JSON list of C-alpha atoms in Angstrom, two decimals:
[
{"chain": "A", "resi": 1260, "resn": "UNK", "atom": "CA", "xyz": [17.04, 17.90, -21.88]},
{"chain": "A", "resi": 1261, "resn": "UNK", "atom": "CA", "xyz": [18.36, 19.16, -18.64]},
{"chain": "A", "resi": 1262, "resn": "UNK", "atom": "CA", "xyz": [20.51, 17.04, -16.12]},
{"chain": "A", "resi": 1263, "resn": "UNK", "atom": "CA", "xyz": [19.41, 13.80, -14.62]},
{"chain": "A", "resi": 1264, "resn": "UNK", "atom": "CA", "xyz": [20.46, 13.82, -11.06]},
{"chain": "A", "resi": 1265, "resn": "UNK", "atom": "CA", "xyz": [18.13, 11.00, -9.48]},
{"chain": "A", "resi": 1266, "resn": "UNK", "atom": "CA", "xyz": [19.05, 11.84, -6.00]},
{"chain": "A", "resi": 1267, "resn": "UNK", "atom": "CA", "xyz": [16.53, 14.81, -6.55]},
{"chain": "A", "resi": 1268, "resn": "UNK", "atom": "CA", "xyz": [13.71, 12.08, -6.23]},
{"chain": "A", "resi": 1269, "resn": "UNK", "atom": "CA", "xyz": [15.16, 11.02, -2.68]},
{"chain": "A", "resi": 1270, "resn": "UNK", "atom": "CA", "xyz": [13.58, 14.25, -1.46]},
{"chain": "A", "resi": 1271, "resn": "UNK", "atom": "CA", "xyz": [10.04, 12.81, -1.76]},
{"chain": "A", "resi": 1272, "resn": "UNK", "atom": "CA", "xyz": [8.07, 11.88, 1.34]},
{"chain": "A", "resi": 1273, "resn": "UNK", "atom": "CA", "xyz": [5.04, 9.65, 0.98]},
{"chain": "A", "resi": 1274, "resn": "UNK", "atom": "CA", "xyz": [3.10, 7.74, 3.84]},
{"chain": "A", "resi": 1275, "resn": "UNK", "atom": "CA", "xyz": [2.35, 3.93, 3.86]},
{"chain": "A", "resi": 1276, "resn": "UNK", "atom": "CA", "xyz": [-0.84, 2.72, 2.98]},
{"chain": "A", "resi": 1277, "resn": "UNK", "atom": "CA", "xyz": [-2.91, -0.59, 2.77]},
{"chain": "A", "resi": 1278, "resn": "UNK", "atom": "CA", "xyz": [-5.06, -0.67, -0.33]},
{"chain": "A", "resi": 1279, "resn": "UNK", "atom": "CA", "xyz": [-7.77, -3.53, -0.22]},
{"chain": "A", "resi": 1280, "resn": "UNK", "atom": "CA", "xyz": [-10.51, -4.83, -2.19]},
{"chain": "A", "resi": 1281, "resn": "UNK", "atom": "CA", "xyz": [-12.71, -7.95, -2.80]},
{"chain": "A", "resi": 1282, "resn": "UNK", "atom": "CA", "xyz": [-14.17, -9.99, -5.46]},
{"chain": "A", "resi": 1283, "resn": "UNK", "atom": "CA", "xyz": [-17.03, -11.95, -4.13]},
{"chain": "A", "resi": 1284, "resn": "UNK", "atom": "CA", "xyz": [-15.55, -14.02, -1.28]},
{"chain": "A", "resi": 1285, "resn": "UNK", "atom": "CA", "xyz": [-11.97, -13.59, -2.60]},
{"chain": "A", "resi": 1286, "resn": "UNK", "atom": "CA", "xyz": [-10.25, -10.56, -0.72]},
{"chain": "A", "resi": 1287, "resn": "UNK", "atom": "CA", "xyz": [-6.90, -8.84, -1.67]},
{"chain": "A", "resi": 1288, "resn": "UNK", "atom": "CA", "xyz": [-4.69, -6.12, 0.14]},
{"chain": "A", "resi": 1289, "resn": "UNK", "atom": "CA", "xyz": [-1.20, -4.88, -0.32]},
{"chain": "A", "resi": 1290, "resn": "UNK", "atom": "CA", "xyz": [1.16, -2.14, 0.91]},
{"chain": "A", "resi": 1291, "resn": "UNK", "atom": "CA", "xyz": [1.57, 1.23, -1.11]},
{"chain": "A", "resi": 1292, "resn": "UNK", "atom": "CA", "xyz": [3.27, 4.54, -0.77]},
{"chain": "A", "resi": 1293, "resn": "UNK", "atom": "CA", "xyz": [1.19, 5.98, -3.33]},
{"chain": "A", "resi": 1294, "resn": "UNK", "atom": "CA", "xyz": [-2.19, 7.32, -1.97]},
{"chain": "A", "resi": 1295, "resn": "UNK", "atom": "CA", "xyz": [-3.23, 10.95, -2.56]},
{"chain": "A", "resi": 1296, "resn": "UNK", "atom": "CA", "xyz": [-6.39, 13.34, -1.97]},
{"chain": "A", "resi": 1297, "resn": "UNK", "atom": "CA", "xyz": [-7.05, 14.86, -5.25]},
{"chain": "A", "resi": 1298, "resn": "UNK", "atom": "CA", "xyz": [-10.28, 16.74, -5.02]},
{"chain": "A", "resi": 1299, "resn": "UNK", "atom": "CA", "xyz": [-12.67, 18.02, -2.57]},
{"chain": "A", "resi": 1300, "resn": "UNK", "atom": "CA", "xyz": [-15.69, 18.12, -4.56]},
{"chain": "A", "resi": 1301, "resn": "UNK", "atom": "CA", "xyz": [-16.35, 15.77, -5.17]},
{"chain": "A", "resi": 1302, "resn": "UNK", "atom": "CA", "xyz": [-14.17, 14.03, -2.62]},
{"chain": "A", "resi": 1303, "resn": "UNK", "atom": "CA", "xyz": [-11.54, 11.91, -4.38]},
{"chain": "A", "resi": 1304, "resn": "UNK", "atom": "CA", "xyz": [-8.33, 10.11, -3.77]},
{"chain": "A", "resi": 1305, "resn": "UNK", "atom": "CA", "xyz": [-5.77, 8.24, -6.06]},
{"chain": "A", "resi": 1306, "resn": "UNK", "atom": "CA", "xyz": [-3.69, 5.31, -5.42]},
{"chain": "A", "resi": 1307, "resn": "UNK", "atom": "CA", "xyz": [-1.09, 3.76, -7.81]},
{"chain": "A", "resi": 1308, "resn": "UNK", "atom": "CA", "xyz": [-0.68, -0.07, -7.72]},
{"chain": "A", "resi": 1309, "resn": "UNK", "atom": "CA", "xyz": [1.80, -2.11, -9.29]},
{"chain": "A", "resi": 1310, "resn": "UNK", "atom": "CA", "xyz": [0.38, -3.99, -12.70]},
{"chain": "A", "resi": 1311, "resn": "UNK", "atom": "CA", "xyz": [1.97, -7.08, -11.58]},
{"chain": "A", "resi": 1312, "resn": "UNK", "atom": "CA", "xyz": [0.41, -7.21, -8.15]},
{"chain": "A", "resi": 1313, "resn": "UNK", "atom": "CA", "xyz": [-2.66, -9.37, -7.44]},
{"chain": "A", "resi": 1314, "resn": "UNK", "atom": "CA", "xyz": [-4.36, -6.63, -5.82]},
{"chain": "A", "resi": 1315, "resn": "UNK", "atom": "CA", "xyz": [-4.43, -4.39, -8.91]},
{"chain": "A", "resi": 1316, "resn": "UNK", "atom": "CA", "xyz": [-6.12, -6.96, -11.09]},
{"chain": "A", "resi": 1317, "resn": "UNK", "atom": "CA", "xyz": [-8.98, -7.32, -8.39]},
{"chain": "A", "resi": 1318, "resn": "UNK", "atom": "CA", "xyz": [-9.46, -3.81, -7.95]},
{"chain": "A", "resi": 1319, "resn": "UNK", "atom": "CA", "xyz": [-10.11, -3.58, -11.79]},
{"chain": "A", "resi": 1320, "resn": "UNK", "atom": "CA", "xyz": [-12.61, -6.12, -11.63]},
{"chain": "A", "resi": 1321, "resn": "UNK", "atom": "CA", "xyz": [-14.32, -5.11, -8.46]},
{"chain": "A", "resi": 1322, "resn": "UNK", "atom": "CA", "xyz": [-14.28, -1.34, -9.09]},
{"chain": "A", "resi": 1323, "resn": "UNK", "atom": "CA", "xyz": [-13.73, -0.52, -5.56]},
{"chain": "A", "resi": 1324, "resn": "UNK", "atom": "CA", "xyz": [-10.90, -0.30, -2.89]},
{"chain": "A", "resi": 1325, "resn": "UNK", "atom": "CA", "xyz": [-10.32, 0.62, 0.83]},
{"chain": "A", "resi": 1326, "resn": "UNK", "atom": "CA", "xyz": [-7.40, 2.80, 1.31]},
{"chain": "A", "resi": 1327, "resn": "UNK", "atom": "CA", "xyz": [-5.94, 2.61, 4.82]},
{"chain": "A", "resi": 1328, "resn": "UNK", "atom": "CA", "xyz": [-3.74, 5.06, 6.42]},
{"chain": "A", "resi": 1329, "resn": "UNK", "atom": "CA", "xyz": [-1.07, 3.24, 8.31]},
{"chain": "A", "resi": 1330, "resn": "UNK", "atom": "CA", "xyz": [0.10, 4.56, 11.61]},
{"chain": "A", "resi": 1331, "resn": "UNK", "atom": "CA", "xyz": [3.60, 5.07, 13.04]},
{"chain": "A", "resi": 1332, "resn": "UNK", "atom": "CA", "xyz": [2.85, 1.98, 15.25]},
{"chain": "A", "resi": 1333, "resn": "UNK", "atom": "CA", "xyz": [3.05, -0.62, 12.53]},
{"chain": "A", "resi": 1334, "resn": "UNK", "atom": "CA", "xyz": [5.51, -3.04, 13.37]},
{"chain": "A", "resi": 1335, "resn": "UNK", "atom": "CA", "xyz": [7.45, -5.40, 11.20]},
{"chain": "A", "resi": 1336, "resn": "UNK", "atom": "CA", "xyz": [5.02, -8.47, 11.26]},
{"chain": "A", "resi": 1337, "resn": "UNK", "atom": "CA", "xyz": [2.23, -5.93, 10.10]},
{"chain": "A", "resi": 1338, "resn": "UNK", "atom": "CA", "xyz": [4.47, -4.68, 7.36]},
{"chain": "A", "resi": 1339, "resn": "UNK", "atom": "CA", "xyz": [5.05, -8.10, 6.32]},
{"chain": "A", "resi": 1340, "resn": "UNK", "atom": "CA", "xyz": [1.91, -9.20, 6.26]},
{"chain": "A", "resi": 1341, "resn": "UNK", "atom": "CA", "xyz": [0.54, -6.60, 3.71]},
{"chain": "A", "resi": 1342, "resn": "UNK", "atom": "CA", "xyz": [3.93, -5.97, 2.09]},
{"chain": "A", "resi": 1343, "resn": "UNK", "atom": "CA", "xyz": [6.02, -9.13, 1.39]},
{"chain": "A", "resi": 1344, "resn": "UNK", "atom": "CA", "xyz": [3.32, -11.63, 0.40]},
{"chain": "A", "resi": 1345, "resn": "UNK", "atom": "CA", "xyz": [0.80, -11.82, -2.40]},
{"chain": "A", "resi": 1346, "resn": "UNK", "atom": "CA", "xyz": [-2.89, -12.04, -1.76]},
{"chain": "A", "resi": 1347, "resn": "UNK", "atom": "CA", "xyz": [-3.05, -14.71, -4.43]},
{"chain": "A", "resi": 1348, "resn": "UNK", "atom": "CA", "xyz": [-1.83, -17.41, -2.29]},
{"chain": "A", "resi": 1349, "resn": "UNK", "atom": "CA", "xyz": [-2.10, -15.84, 1.48]},
{"chain": "A", "resi": 1350, "resn": "UNK", "atom": "CA", "xyz": [-5.25, -14.44, 3.23]},
{"chain": "A", "resi": 1351, "resn": "UNK", "atom": "CA", "xyz": [-3.62, -11.26, 4.57]},
{"chain": "A", "resi": 1352, "resn": "UNK", "atom": "CA", "xyz": [-6.81, -10.80, 6.82]},
{"chain": "A", "resi": 1353, "resn": "UNK", "atom": "CA", "xyz": [-6.49, -14.12, 8.21]},
{"chain": "A", "resi": 1354, "resn": "UNK", "atom": "CA", "xyz": [-6.10, -14.04, 12.10]},
{"chain": "A", "resi": 1355, "resn": "UNK", "atom": "CA", "xyz": [-6.51, -10.55, 12.76]},
{"chain": "A", "resi": 1356, "resn": "UNK", "atom": "CA", "xyz": [-9.86, -8.36, 13.24]},
{"chain": "A", "resi": 1357, "resn": "UNK", "atom": "CA", "xyz": [-11.43, -7.27, 9.99]},
{"chain": "A", "resi": 1358, "resn": "UNK", "atom": "CA", "xyz": [-14.11, -4.55, 9.33]},
{"chain": "A", "resi": 1359, "resn": "UNK", "atom": "CA", "xyz": [-15.89, -3.98, 5.78]},
{"chain": "A", "resi": 1360, "resn": "UNK", "atom": "CA", "xyz": [-16.54, -0.85, 4.21]},
{"chain": "A", "resi": 1361, "resn": "UNK", "atom": "CA", "xyz": [-20.11, -0.01, 2.87]},
{"chain": "A", "resi": 1362, "resn": "UNK", "atom": "CA", "xyz": [-18.93, -1.15, -0.13]},
{"chain": "A", "resi": 1363, "resn": "UNK", "atom": "CA", "xyz": [-17.80, -4.45, 1.07]},
{"chain": "A", "resi": 1364, "resn": "UNK", "atom": "CA", "xyz": [-14.11, -4.29, 1.12]},
{"chain": "A", "resi": 1365, "resn": "UNK", "atom": "CA", "xyz": [-12.02, -5.64, 3.98]},
{"chain": "A", "resi": 1366, "resn": "UNK", "atom": "CA", "xyz": [-9.86, -3.66, 6.18]},
{"chain": "A", "resi": 1367, "resn": "UNK", "atom": "CA", "xyz": [-8.41, -3.52, 9.72]},
{"chain": "A", "resi": 1368, "resn": "UNK", "atom": "CA", "xyz": [-8.16, -1.01, 12.27]},
{"chain": "A", "resi": 1369, "resn": "UNK", "atom": "CA", "xyz": [-5.07, -2.49, 13.80]},
{"chain": "A", "resi": 1370, "resn": "UNK", "atom": "CA", "xyz": [-2.10, 0.05, 13.02]},
{"chain": "A", "resi": 1371, "resn": "UNK", "atom": "CA", "xyz": [-4.81, 2.19, 11.04]},
{"chain": "A", "resi": 1372, "resn": "UNK", "atom": "CA", "xyz": [-5.20, 6.02, 11.27]},
{"chain": "A", "resi": 1373, "resn": "UNK", "atom": "CA", "xyz": [-8.08, 6.35, 8.84]},
{"chain": "A", "resi": 1374, "resn": "UNK", "atom": "CA", "xyz": [-9.87, 4.54, 6.29]},
{"chain": "A", "resi": 1375, "resn": "UNK", "atom": "CA", "xyz": [-11.59, 5.58, 3.05]},
{"chain": "A", "resi": 1376, "resn": "UNK", "atom": "CA", "xyz": [-13.79, 3.51, 0.92]},
{"chain": "A", "resi": 1377, "resn": "UNK", "atom": "CA", "xyz": [-13.75, 4.39, -2.54]},
{"chain": "A", "resi": 1378, "resn": "UNK", "atom": "CA", "xyz": [-15.60, 3.81, -5.84]},
{"chain": "A", "resi": 1379, "resn": "UNK", "atom": "CA", "xyz": [-13.06, 3.66, -8.97]},
{"chain": "A", "resi": 1380, "resn": "UNK", "atom": "CA", "xyz": [-14.09, 6.56, -11.23]},
{"chain": "A", "resi": 1381, "resn": "UNK", "atom": "CA", "xyz": [-11.05, 6.62, -13.36]},
{"chain": "A", "resi": 1382, "resn": "UNK", "atom": "CA", "xyz": [-8.01, 4.47, -14.34]},
{"chain": "A", "resi": 1383, "resn": "UNK", "atom": "CA", "xyz": [-4.87, 5.32, -16.15]},
{"chain": "A", "resi": 1384, "resn": "UNK", "atom": "CA", "xyz": [-2.31, 3.20, -17.24]},
{"chain": "A", "resi": 1385, "resn": "UNK", "atom": "CA", "xyz": [1.13, 4.77, -16.13]},
{"chain": "A", "resi": 1386, "resn": "UNK", "atom": "CA", "xyz": [3.78, 1.93, -17.22]},
{"chain": "A", "resi": 1387, "resn": "UNK", "atom": "CA", "xyz": [4.28, -0.40, -14.56]},
{"chain": "A", "resi": 1388, "resn": "UNK", "atom": "CA", "xyz": [1.67, 1.08, -12.34]},
{"chain": "A", "resi": 1389, "resn": "UNK", "atom": "CA", "xyz": [-2.45, 1.52, -12.98]},
{"chain": "A", "resi": 1390, "resn": "UNK", "atom": "CA", "xyz": [-3.18, 4.77, -11.29]},
{"chain": "A", "resi": 1391, "resn": "UNK", "atom": "CA", "xyz": [-7.10, 4.46, -9.84]},
{"chain": "A", "resi": 1392, "resn": "UNK", "atom": "CA", "xyz": [-8.96, 7.46, -8.96]},
{"chain": "A", "resi": 1393, "resn": "UNK", "atom": "CA", "xyz": [-11.48, 6.44, -6.45]},
{"chain": "A", "resi": 1394, "resn": "UNK", "atom": "CA", "xyz": [-14.61, 8.63, -5.08]},
{"chain": "A", "resi": 1395, "resn": "UNK", "atom": "CA", "xyz": [-14.73, 8.47, -1.52]},
{"chain": "A", "resi": 1396, "resn": "UNK", "atom": "CA", "xyz": [-17.94, 6.81, -0.40]},
{"chain": "A", "resi": 1397, "resn": "UNK", "atom": "CA", "xyz": [-17.07, 6.50, 3.32]},
{"chain": "A", "resi": 1398, "resn": "UNK", "atom": "CA", "xyz": [-14.25, 7.88, 5.36]},
{"chain": "A", "resi": 1399, "resn": "UNK", "atom": "CA", "xyz": [-13.52, 6.65, 9.03]},
{"chain": "A", "resi": 1400, "resn": "UNK", "atom": "CA", "xyz": [-11.08, 8.10, 11.56]},
{"chain": "A", "resi": 1401, "resn": "UNK", "atom": "CA", "xyz": [-9.53, 4.98, 13.25]},
{"chain": "A", "resi": 1402, "resn": "UNK", "atom": "CA", "xyz": [-7.13, 6.51, 15.58]},
{"chain": "A", "resi": 1403, "resn": "UNK", "atom": "CA", "xyz": [-5.78, 9.99, 16.59]},
{"chain": "A", "resi": 1404, "resn": "UNK", "atom": "CA", "xyz": [-1.88, 8.96, 15.69]},
{"chain": "A", "resi": 1405, "resn": "UNK", "atom": "CA", "xyz": [0.66, 9.89, 13.37]},
{"chain": "A", "resi": 1406, "resn": "UNK", "atom": "CA", "xyz": [0.81, 8.62, 9.74]},
{"chain": "A", "resi": 1407, "resn": "UNK", "atom": "CA", "xyz": [4.03, 6.44, 8.88]},
{"chain": "A", "resi": 1408, "resn": "UNK", "atom": "CA", "xyz": [6.28, 8.72, 6.57]},
{"chain": "A", "resi": 1409, "resn": "UNK", "atom": "CA", "xyz": [8.71, 7.24, 4.09]},
{"chain": "A", "resi": 1410, "resn": "UNK", "atom": "CA", "xyz": [11.42, 9.62, 3.08]},
{"chain": "A", "resi": 1411, "resn": "UNK", "atom": "CA", "xyz": [15.00, 8.46, 1.64]},
{"chain": "A", "resi": 1412, "resn": "UNK", "atom": "CA", "xyz": [16.65, 11.99, 2.43]},
{"chain": "A", "resi": 1413, "resn": "UNK", "atom": "CA", "xyz": [20.01, 10.26, 2.44]},
{"chain": "A", "resi": 1414, "resn": "UNK", "atom": "CA", "xyz": [19.38, 8.10, -0.89]},
{"chain": "A", "resi": 1415, "resn": "UNK", "atom": "CA", "xyz": [20.40, 4.62, -0.98]},
{"chain": "A", "resi": 1416, "resn": "UNK", "atom": "CA", "xyz": [22.36, 4.80, 2.36]},
{"chain": "A", "resi": 1417, "resn": "UNK", "atom": "CA", "xyz": [18.97, 5.14, 4.37]},
{"chain": "A", "resi": 1418, "resn": "UNK", "atom": "CA", "xyz": [17.32, 2.45, 1.79]},
{"chain": "A", "resi": 1419, "resn": "UNK", "atom": "CA", "xyz": [20.19, 0.09, 2.82]},
{"chain": "A", "resi": 1420, "resn": "UNK", "atom": "CA", "xyz": [19.67, 0.63, 6.65]},
{"chain": "A", "resi": 1421, "resn": "UNK", "atom": "CA", "xyz": [16.09, 0.08, 5.96]},
{"chain": "A", "resi": 1422, "resn": "UNK", "atom": "CA", "xyz": [16.90, -3.12, 4.09]},
{"chain": "A", "resi": 1423, "resn": "UNK", "atom": "CA", "xyz": [19.11, -4.42, 6.52]},
{"chain": "A", "resi": 1424, "resn": "UNK", "atom": "CA", "xyz": [16.34, -3.88, 9.35]},
{"chain": "A", "resi": 1425, "resn": "UNK", "atom": "CA", "xyz": [13.52, -5.72, 6.99]},
{"chain": "A", "resi": 1426, "resn": "UNK", "atom": "CA", "xyz": [15.94, -8.56, 6.19]},
{"chain": "A", "resi": 1427, "resn": "UNK", "atom": "CA", "xyz": [16.27, -9.57, 9.47]},
{"chain": "A", "resi": 1428, "resn": "UNK", "atom": "CA", "xyz": [12.48, -10.11, 9.42]},
{"chain": "A", "resi": 1429, "resn": "UNK", "atom": "CA", "xyz": [12.33, -11.74, 6.21]},
{"chain": "A", "resi": 1430, "resn": "UNK", "atom": "CA", "xyz": [12.41, -15.45, 7.44]},
{"chain": "A", "resi": 1431, "resn": "UNK", "atom": "CA", "xyz": [9.45, -14.69, 9.56]},
{"chain": "A", "resi": 1432, "resn": "UNK", "atom": "CA", "xyz": [7.47, -14.50, 6.25]},
{"chain": "A", "resi": 1433, "resn": "UNK", "atom": "CA", "xyz": [9.02, -17.32, 4.16]},
{"chain": "A", "resi": 1434, "resn": "UNK", "atom": "CA", "xyz": [9.64, -15.04, 1.26]},
{"chain": "A", "resi": 1435, "resn": "UNK", "atom": "CA", "xyz": [12.68, -14.54, -0.79]},
{"chain": "A", "resi": 1436, "resn": "UNK", "atom": "CA", "xyz": [15.02, -11.37, -0.33]},
{"chain": "A", "resi": 1437, "resn": "UNK", "atom": "CA", "xyz": [14.23, -10.41, -3.73]},
{"chain": "A", "resi": 1438, "resn": "UNK", "atom": "CA", "xyz": [10.87, -9.34, -2.71]},
{"chain": "A", "resi": 1439, "resn": "UNK", "atom": "CA", "xyz": [12.27, -7.37, 0.12]},
{"chain": "A", "resi": 1440, "resn": "UNK", "atom": "CA", "xyz": [14.75, -5.31, -2.23]},
{"chain": "A", "resi": 1441, "resn": "UNK", "atom": "CA", "xyz": [11.69, -4.63, -4.72]},
{"chain": "A", "resi": 1442, "resn": "UNK", "atom": "CA", "xyz": [9.71, -3.37, -1.59]},
{"chain": "A", "resi": 1443, "resn": "UNK", "atom": "CA", "xyz": [12.37, -0.88, -0.54]},
{"chain": "A", "resi": 1444, "resn": "UNK", "atom": "CA", "xyz": [12.81, 0.31, -4.05]},
{"chain": "A", "resi": 1445, "resn": "UNK", "atom": "CA", "xyz": [8.83, 1.12, -4.29]},
{"chain": "A", "resi": 1446, "resn": "UNK", "atom": "CA", "xyz": [8.84, 2.74, -0.72]},
{"chain": "A", "resi": 1447, "resn": "UNK", "atom": "CA", "xyz": [12.08, 4.53, -1.38]}
]
């Protein structure tokens, strides 16, 4: 086997996305960094969602999801709303403007660049995450803005700086710092 320089992985870039779904009246959403267009005919995207995440189980049940591309305008309260709490016991859409896709999934136009409504056509268990392939049934351009990009060029030093910034906001969301650290390693 060749060498294993994990710093090579720091060169990846990704956007931040909110993936959301519904099951009856229940709604769920989470922040991910693993959205990608796969094909153009049929138009398909993929998302990878941690299997320990409440949203992953709800996508499995519903068979649909909305993928919202997050703008660079996103602030810490927005990131905290979708990234630091579980939908199991917190309604992430409470108190903000909510739209519904043609498939019934919730999304917000706040800090959104675009939204894709998808029907799951394939799934693949890839260890810690479930990979969902969704056929796009609706696409909405929300704003003419740049998508937020996550890149840990400097490796853990950059992640540590991000962690320090996020940690200042942790108390606002009544969560433990443990979840903040998990979030950083997911994003970086």
